[in-house]
Amino acid sequence: MSEPRVVLVTGGNRGIGRKIAEEFLAAGDKVAVTSRNGEAPAGALAVAADVTDSASLDAAFTRIEEELGNVQIVVANAGITADNLLMRMSEEDFERVVDTNLTGVFRTVRRGITNMIRGRWGRIVLISSVSGLYGVPGQANYSSAKAGLVGMARSITRELGARGITANVVAPGFIRTEMTDELPEKKQKEYLANVPAGRFAEPEEVAKVVRWISSDEAAYISGAVIPVDGGLGMGH
Ligand code: NAI
């Protein structure tokens, strides 16, 4: 096992983020999880923070630095949806989604890189979505924010690539969560018809890719978009 790293997963109290946190914990890393309610999986340091609030993020980083050490791997996972057809989408719903899913990531990584630069090692993993580059009706806000993460990772790569820091995007497709489980069977079949793999992914399948892209083995991969979508978004 390699040396333990200090990992931060935003929105890691449930869903995909929770699995990502558990995956790093199982690998022996020191994991902090930020969430708005301060919950975290067992073994992780739980810190309350809202990605729309720079001051709360700053305080969270400071606490993690004190308790675990400088954050070396940032997984920007916190995200929301507010779907609606474009004609009916309010400016407020557009801005809210961008503020969490894009500006929230900017706030998180901006705070995170200072100590990565000092340590000359860092991994930034931005959780996007197949929706970002493929497009989904009703998700003009969400897709815009998720596509924006690609530009962000690539600019970070050009800025900080020579300092031992990589920045990559992981783009999940349909992931089996409570949300997908609750869909009527007919709807599930409709979705699956477009997925070459013929099934939804388990959250663990995303988590393992995130852990690998954060490892030393992946040191020469940066600015990449790594799909975990069973082929759904191929070519995008
Ligand atoms: P989820 O809703 O279960 O988890 C999202 C997490 O983000 C929650 O912990 C929530 O509290 C947190 N969060 C939301 N707004 C926040 C804020 N302002 N400050 C701090 N935390 C905040 O969703 P899920 O499915 O686990 O999604 C995780 C990520 O994966 C999201 O970025 C989502 O867009 C992305 N994704 C999910 C897919 C899926 O099929 N579930 C597919 C593709 C991408």
CSV table of C-alpha atoms and ligand atoms in Angstrom, one decimal:
chain,number,residue,atom,x,y,z
A,1,MET,CA,0.0,0.0,0.0
A,2,SER,CA,1.3,3.5,-0.8
A,3,GLU,CA,1.7,6.2,1.8
A,4,PRO,CA,-1.7,7.4,3.2
A,5,ARG,CA,-2.9,10.7,1.6
A,6,VAL,CA,-5.2,13.3,3.0
A,7,VAL,CA,-8.3,13.3,0.9
A,8,LEU,CA,-11.3,15.7,0.9
A,9,VAL,CA,-14.6,14.6,-0.7
A,10,THR,CA,-17.2,17.3,-0.9
A,11,GLY,CA,-20.8,16.1,-0.4
A,12,GLY,CA,-19.5,12.8,0.8
A,13,ASN,CA,-22.2,12.1,3.3
A,14,ARG,CA,-24.3,10.1,0.8
A,15,GLY,CA,-24.6,8.7,-2.7
A,16,ILE,CA,-21.6,8.5,-5.0
A,17,GLY,CA,-19.5,10.8,-2.7
A,18,ARG,CA,-20.0,8.5,0.2
A,19,LYS,CA,-18.7,5.5,-1.8
A,20,ILE,CA,-15.8,7.6,-2.9
A,21,ALA,CA,-14.9,8.4,0.7
A,22,GLU,CA,-15.3,4.7,1.7
A,23,GLU,CA,-13.0,3.7,-1.2
A,24,PHE,CA,-10.2,6.0,0.0
A,25,LEU,CA,-10.7,4.9,3.6
A,26,ALA,CA,-10.5,1.2,2.5
A,27,ALA,CA,-7.2,2.0,0.8
A,28,GLY,CA,-5.8,3.4,4.1
A,29,ASP,CA,-6.0,7.1,3.3
A,30,LYS,CA,-7.0,9.9,5.7
A,31,VAL,CA,-10.4,11.1,4.6
A,32,ALA,CA,-12.4,14.3,5.4
A,33,VAL,CA,-15.9,14.6,4.2
A,34,THR,CA,-17.7,17.9,4.0
A,35,SER,CA,-21.4,18.1,3.9
A,36,ARG,CA,-24.0,20.7,4.8
A,37,ASN,CA,-25.3,18.7,7.8
A,38,GLY,CA,-21.9,17.5,9.0
A,39,GLU,CA,-22.5,13.8,8.5
A,40,ALA,CA,-19.8,11.4,7.2
A,41,PRO,CA,-19.2,7.7,6.8
A,42,ALA,CA,-17.5,5.9,9.7
A,43,GLY,CA,-13.8,6.5,9.9
A,44,ALA,CA,-13.9,9.9,8.0
A,45,LEU,CA,-13.5,13.3,9.6
A,46,ALA,CA,-16.9,15.0,9.3
A,47,VAL,CA,-16.8,18.7,8.6
A,48,ALA,CA,-19.8,20.9,7.9
A,49,ALA,CA,-19.3,23.2,4.9
A,50,ASP,CA,-21.5,24.6,2.1
A,51,VAL,CA,-19.7,24.9,-1.3
A,52,THR,CA,-21.7,28.1,-2.0
A,53,ASP,CA,-20.0,29.8,0.9
A,54,SER,CA,-16.2,30.5,0.7
A,55,ALA,CA,-15.9,31.3,4.4
A,56,SER,CA,-17.4,27.9,5.4
A,57,LEU,CA,-15.1,26.1,3.0
A,58,ASP,CA,-12.0,28.0,4.3
A,59,ALA,CA,-12.9,27.0,7.9
A,60,ALA,CA,-13.4,23.4,6.8
A,61,PHE,CA,-10.0,23.3,5.1
A,62,THR,CA,-8.3,24.8,8.2
A,63,ARG,CA,-9.9,22.2,10.5
A,64,ILE,CA,-8.8,19.4,8.1
A,65,GLU,CA,-5.3,20.8,8.0
A,66,GLU,CA,-5.2,20.9,11.8
A,67,GLU,CA,-6.6,17.4,12.3
A,68,LEU,CA,-5.3,15.4,9.3
A,69,GLY,CA,-2.7,17.5,7.6
A,70,ASN,CA,-2.7,19.3,4.2
A,71,VAL,CA,-5.3,18.1,1.7
A,72,GLN,CA,-3.5,16.4,-1.1
A,73,ILE,CA,-6.5,15.0,-3.0
A,74,VAL,CA,-9.6,17.1,-3.6
A,75,VAL,CA,-12.7,15.3,-5.0
A,76,ALA,CA,-15.3,17.9,-5.9
A,77,ASN,CA,-18.4,15.8,-5.8
A,78,ALA,CA,-21.1,18.1,-4.3
A,79,GLY,CA,-23.8,18.8,-6.8
A,80,ILE,CA,-27.5,19.5,-7.3
A,81,THR,CA,-30.1,19.4,-10.1
A,82,ALA,CA,-33.0,21.6,-10.8
A,83,ASP,CA,-34.3,20.2,-14.1
A,84,ASN,CA,-36.8,22.0,-16.3
A,85,LEU,CA,-37.4,22.6,-19.9
A,86,LEU,CA,-35.5,25.7,-21.1
A,87,MET,CA,-38.7,27.7,-21.7
A,88,ARG,CA,-39.7,27.2,-18.1
A,89,MET,CA,-36.3,27.3,-16.4
A,90,SER,CA,-36.1,30.3,-14.1
A,91,GLU,CA,-32.9,32.4,-13.9
A,92,GLU,CA,-32.8,31.5,-10.2
A,93,ASP,CA,-32.7,27.8,-11.0
A,94,PHE,CA,-30.0,28.3,-13.6
A,95,GLU,CA,-27.8,30.4,-11.2
A,96,ARG,CA,-28.4,28.1,-8.2
A,97,VAL,CA,-27.2,25.1,-10.1
A,98,VAL,CA,-24.2,26.9,-11.6
A,99,ASP,CA,-23.3,28.4,-8.1
A,100,THR,CA,-23.1,24.9,-6.6
A,101,ASN,CA,-21.9,22.7,-9.4
A,102,LEU,CA,-19.4,25.1,-11.1
A,103,THR,CA,-18.6,28.1,-8.8
A,104,GLY,CA,-18.7,25.7,-5.8
A,105,VAL,CA,-16.0,23.6,-7.4
A,106,PHE,CA,-13.9,26.7,-8.2
A,107,ARG,CA,-14.2,27.8,-4.5
A,108,THR,CA,-13.1,24.4,-3.3
A,109,VAL,CA,-10.1,23.9,-5.6
A,110,ARG,CA,-8.9,27.5,-5.2
A,111,ARG,CA,-8.6,26.9,-1.5
A,112,GLY,CA,-7.2,23.5,-2.0
A,113,ILE,CA,-4.3,24.2,-4.3
A,114,THR,CA,-2.2,26.5,-2.1
A,115,ASN,CA,-0.9,23.6,0.0
A,116,MET,CA,-0.7,21.2,-3.0
A,117,ILE,CA,1.7,23.7,-4.7
A,118,ARG,CA,3.8,23.8,-1.5
A,119,GLY,CA,3.8,20.0,-1.3
A,120,ARG,CA,4.6,19.7,-5.0
A,121,TRP,CA,1.9,17.0,-5.3
A,122,GLY,CA,-1.8,17.1,-5.8
A,123,ARG,CA,-4.8,15.4,-7.3
A,124,ILE,CA,-7.9,17.3,-8.3
A,125,VAL,CA,-10.9,15.2,-9.4
A,126,LEU,CA,-14.0,17.0,-10.6
A,127,ILE,CA,-17.2,14.9,-10.7
A,128,SER,CA,-19.1,15.9,-13.8
A,129,SER,CA,-21.7,13.9,-15.7
A,130,VAL,CA,-22.4,12.4,-19.1
A,131,SER,CA,-24.9,15.2,-19.3
A,132,GLY,CA,-22.1,17.8,-19.6
A,133,LEU,CA,-20.8,16.8,-23.0
A,134,TYR,CA,-23.7,14.7,-24.3
A,135,GLY,CA,-26.6,17.0,-23.3
A,136,VAL,CA,-29.9,16.1,-21.7
A,137,PRO,CA,-33.2,17.8,-22.3
A,138,GLY,CA,-34.3,19.7,-19.2
A,139,GLN,CA,-30.7,20.1,-18.0
A,140,ALA,CA,-29.5,23.3,-19.6
A,141,ASN,CA,-28.3,24.6,-16.2
A,142,TYR,CA,-26.8,21.3,-15.1
A,143,SER,CA,-25.1,20.4,-18.4
A,144,SER,CA,-23.6,23.9,-18.6
A,145,ALA,CA,-22.1,23.7,-15.2
A,146,LYS,CA,-20.9,20.1,-15.7
A,147,ALA,CA,-19.3,21.0,-19.1
A,148,GLY,CA,-17.7,24.0,-17.5
A,149,LEU,CA,-15.7,21.6,-15.2
A,150,VAL,CA,-13.9,20.3,-18.3
A,151,GLY,CA,-12.6,23.8,-19.1
A,152,MET,CA,-11.7,24.2,-15.4
A,153,ALA,CA,-9.7,21.0,-15.2
A,154,ARG,CA,-7.8,21.8,-18.4
A,155,SER,CA,-6.9,25.3,-17.3
A,156,ILE,CA,-5.7,24.0,-14.0
A,157,THR,CA,-3.7,21.4,-15.8
A,158,ARG,CA,-1.9,24.1,-17.9
A,159,GLU,CA,-1.4,26.3,-14.8
A,160,LEU,CA,-0.2,23.6,-12.4
A,161,GLY,CA,0.8,20.6,-14.4
A,162,ALA,CA,4.5,21.2,-13.9
A,163,ARG,CA,4.0,21.2,-10.1
A,164,GLY,CA,3.1,17.6,-9.7
A,165,ILE,CA,-0.6,18.4,-9.7
A,166,THR,CA,-3.1,16.7,-12.0
A,167,ALA,CA,-6.7,17.8,-12.6
A,168,ASN,CA,-9.2,15.4,-14.2
A,169,VAL,CA,-12.9,15.1,-14.8
A,170,VAL,CA,-14.8,11.9,-14.1
A,171,ALA,CA,-18.1,11.8,-16.0
A,172,PRO,CA,-20.6,9.2,-14.6
A,173,GLY,CA,-23.6,8.0,-16.7
A,174,PHE,CA,-26.5,6.3,-15.0
A,175,ILE,CA,-25.5,5.2,-11.5
A,176,ARG,CA,-27.7,2.9,-9.4
A,177,THR,CA,-28.8,5.1,-6.5
A,178,GLU,CA,-32.1,5.3,-4.6
A,179,MET,CA,-33.2,7.7,-7.3
A,180,THR,CA,-32.7,5.3,-10.2
A,181,ASP,CA,-34.1,2.4,-8.1
A,182,GLU,CA,-37.3,4.2,-7.7
A,183,LEU,CA,-37.9,4.8,-11.4
A,184,PRO,CA,-40.8,2.8,-12.9
A,185,GLU,CA,-39.6,-0.4,-14.7
A,186,LYS,CA,-40.7,1.0,-18.1
A,187,LYS,CA,-38.6,4.2,-17.6
A,188,GLN,CA,-35.6,2.2,-16.5
A,189,LYS,CA,-35.9,0.0,-19.7
A,190,GLU,CA,-36.1,3.2,-21.8
A,191,TYR,CA,-32.9,4.5,-20.3
A,192,LEU,CA,-31.1,1.2,-20.5
A,193,ALA,CA,-31.9,0.9,-24.2
A,194,ASN,CA,-29.3,3.7,-24.8
A,195,VAL,CA,-26.6,2.2,-22.6
A,196,PRO,CA,-24.3,-0.2,-24.5
A,197,ALA,CA,-23.4,-1.9,-21.3
A,198,GLY,CA,-27.1,-2.7,-20.8
A,199,ARG,CA,-27.1,-1.9,-17.1
A,200,PHE,CA,-26.7,0.9,-14.7
A,201,ALA,CA,-23.4,1.3,-12.8
A,202,GLU,CA,-22.9,0.7,-9.1
A,203,PRO,CA,-21.6,3.8,-7.2
A,204,GLU,CA,-18.5,1.7,-6.3
A,205,GLU,CA,-17.6,1.6,-10.0
A,206,VAL,CA,-17.3,5.4,-10.0
A,207,ALA,CA,-15.4,5.4,-6.7
A,208,LYS,CA,-12.7,3.0,-7.9
A,209,VAL,CA,-12.0,5.1,-10.9
A,210,VAL,CA,-11.7,8.2,-8.8
A,211,ARG,CA,-9.3,6.4,-6.5
A,212,TRP,CA,-7.2,5.2,-9.4
A,213,ILE,CA,-7.0,8.6,-11.1
A,214,SER,CA,-5.8,10.0,-7.8
A,215,SER,CA,-3.0,7.4,-7.5
A,216,ASP,CA,0.7,7.7,-8.4
A,217,GLU,CA,-0.1,5.2,-11.3
A,218,ALA,CA,-2.1,8.0,-13.0
A,219,ALA,CA,0.5,10.7,-12.6
A,220,TYR,CA,0.7,11.4,-16.3
A,221,ILE,CA,-3.0,11.7,-16.9
A,222,SER,CA,-4.3,15.3,-16.6
A,223,GLY,CA,-7.0,17.4,-18.2
A,224,ALA,CA,-8.8,14.2,-19.2
A,225,VAL,CA,-12.5,13.4,-19.1
A,226,ILE,CA,-12.9,9.8,-17.9
A,227,PRO,CA,-16.4,8.5,-18.6
A,228,VAL,CA,-17.9,5.9,-16.3
A,229,ASP,CA,-21.0,5.4,-18.4
A,230,GLY,CA,-21.1,2.0,-20.0
A,231,GLY,CA,-20.5,3.7,-23.3
A,232,LEU,CA,-23.6,6.0,-23.2
A,233,GLY,CA,-21.6,9.2,-24.0
A,234,MET,CA,-19.1,7.7,-26.5
A,235,GLY,CA,-17.3,10.2,-28.6
A,236,HIS,CA,-18.4,13.2,-26.6
B,1,NAI,P1,-26.6,13.1,-4.0
B,1,NAI,O1,-27.7,14.1,-4.1
B,1,NAI,O2,-26.9,11.8,-3.4
B,1,NAI,O3,-25.3,13.7,-3.4
B,1,NAI,C1,-24.9,15.0,-3.6
B,1,NAI,C2,-24.2,15.5,-2.4
B,1,NAI,O4,-23.8,16.9,-2.6
B,1,NAI,C3,-25.0,15.5,-1.2
B,1,NAI,O5,-24.3,15.0,-0.1
B,1,NAI,C4,-25.4,16.9,-0.9
B,1,NAI,O6,-25.7,17.2,0.4
B,1,NAI,C5,-24.2,17.6,-1.5
B,1,NAI,N1,-24.4,19.1,-1.7
B,1,NAI,C6,-25.3,19.6,-2.6
B,1,NAI,N2,-25.3,21.0,-2.5
B,1,NAI,C7,-24.3,21.3,-1.6
B,1,NAI,C8,-23.7,22.5,-1.2
B,1,NAI,N3,-24.1,23.7,-1.5
B,1,NAI,N4,-22.7,22.4,-0.3
B,1,NAI,C9,-22.2,21.2,0.1
B,1,NAI,N5,-22.7,20.0,-0.3
B,1,NAI,C10,-23.7,20.1,-1.2
B,1,NAI,O7,-26.2,12.9,-5.5
B,1,NAI,P2,-25.2,11.8,-6.2
B,1,NAI,O8,-26.1,11.1,-7.2
B,1,NAI,O9,-24.4,11.0,-5.2
B,1,NAI,O10,-24.3,12.7,-7.1
B,1,NAI,C11,-22.9,13.0,-6.7
B,1,NAI,C12,-22.3,13.7,-7.9
B,1,NAI,O11,-22.3,12.9,-9.0
B,1,NAI,C13,-23.0,15.0,-8.2
B,1,NAI,O12,-22.0,16.0,-8.6
B,1,NAI,C14,-23.8,14.6,-9.4
B,1,NAI,O13,-24.1,15.7,-10.3
B,1,NAI,C15,-22.9,13.6,-10.1
B,1,NAI,N6,-23.6,12.6,-10.9
B,1,NAI,C16,-24.5,11.7,-10.5
B,1,NAI,C17,-25.1,10.8,-11.3
B,1,NAI,C18,-26.1,9.8,-10.8
B,1,NAI,O14,-26.6,9.0,-11.6
B,1,NAI,N7,-26.5,9.8,-9.6
B,1,NAI,C19,-24.8,10.7,-12.7
B,1,NAI,C20,-23.8,11.7,-13.1
B,1,NAI,C21,-23.2,12.6,-12.3
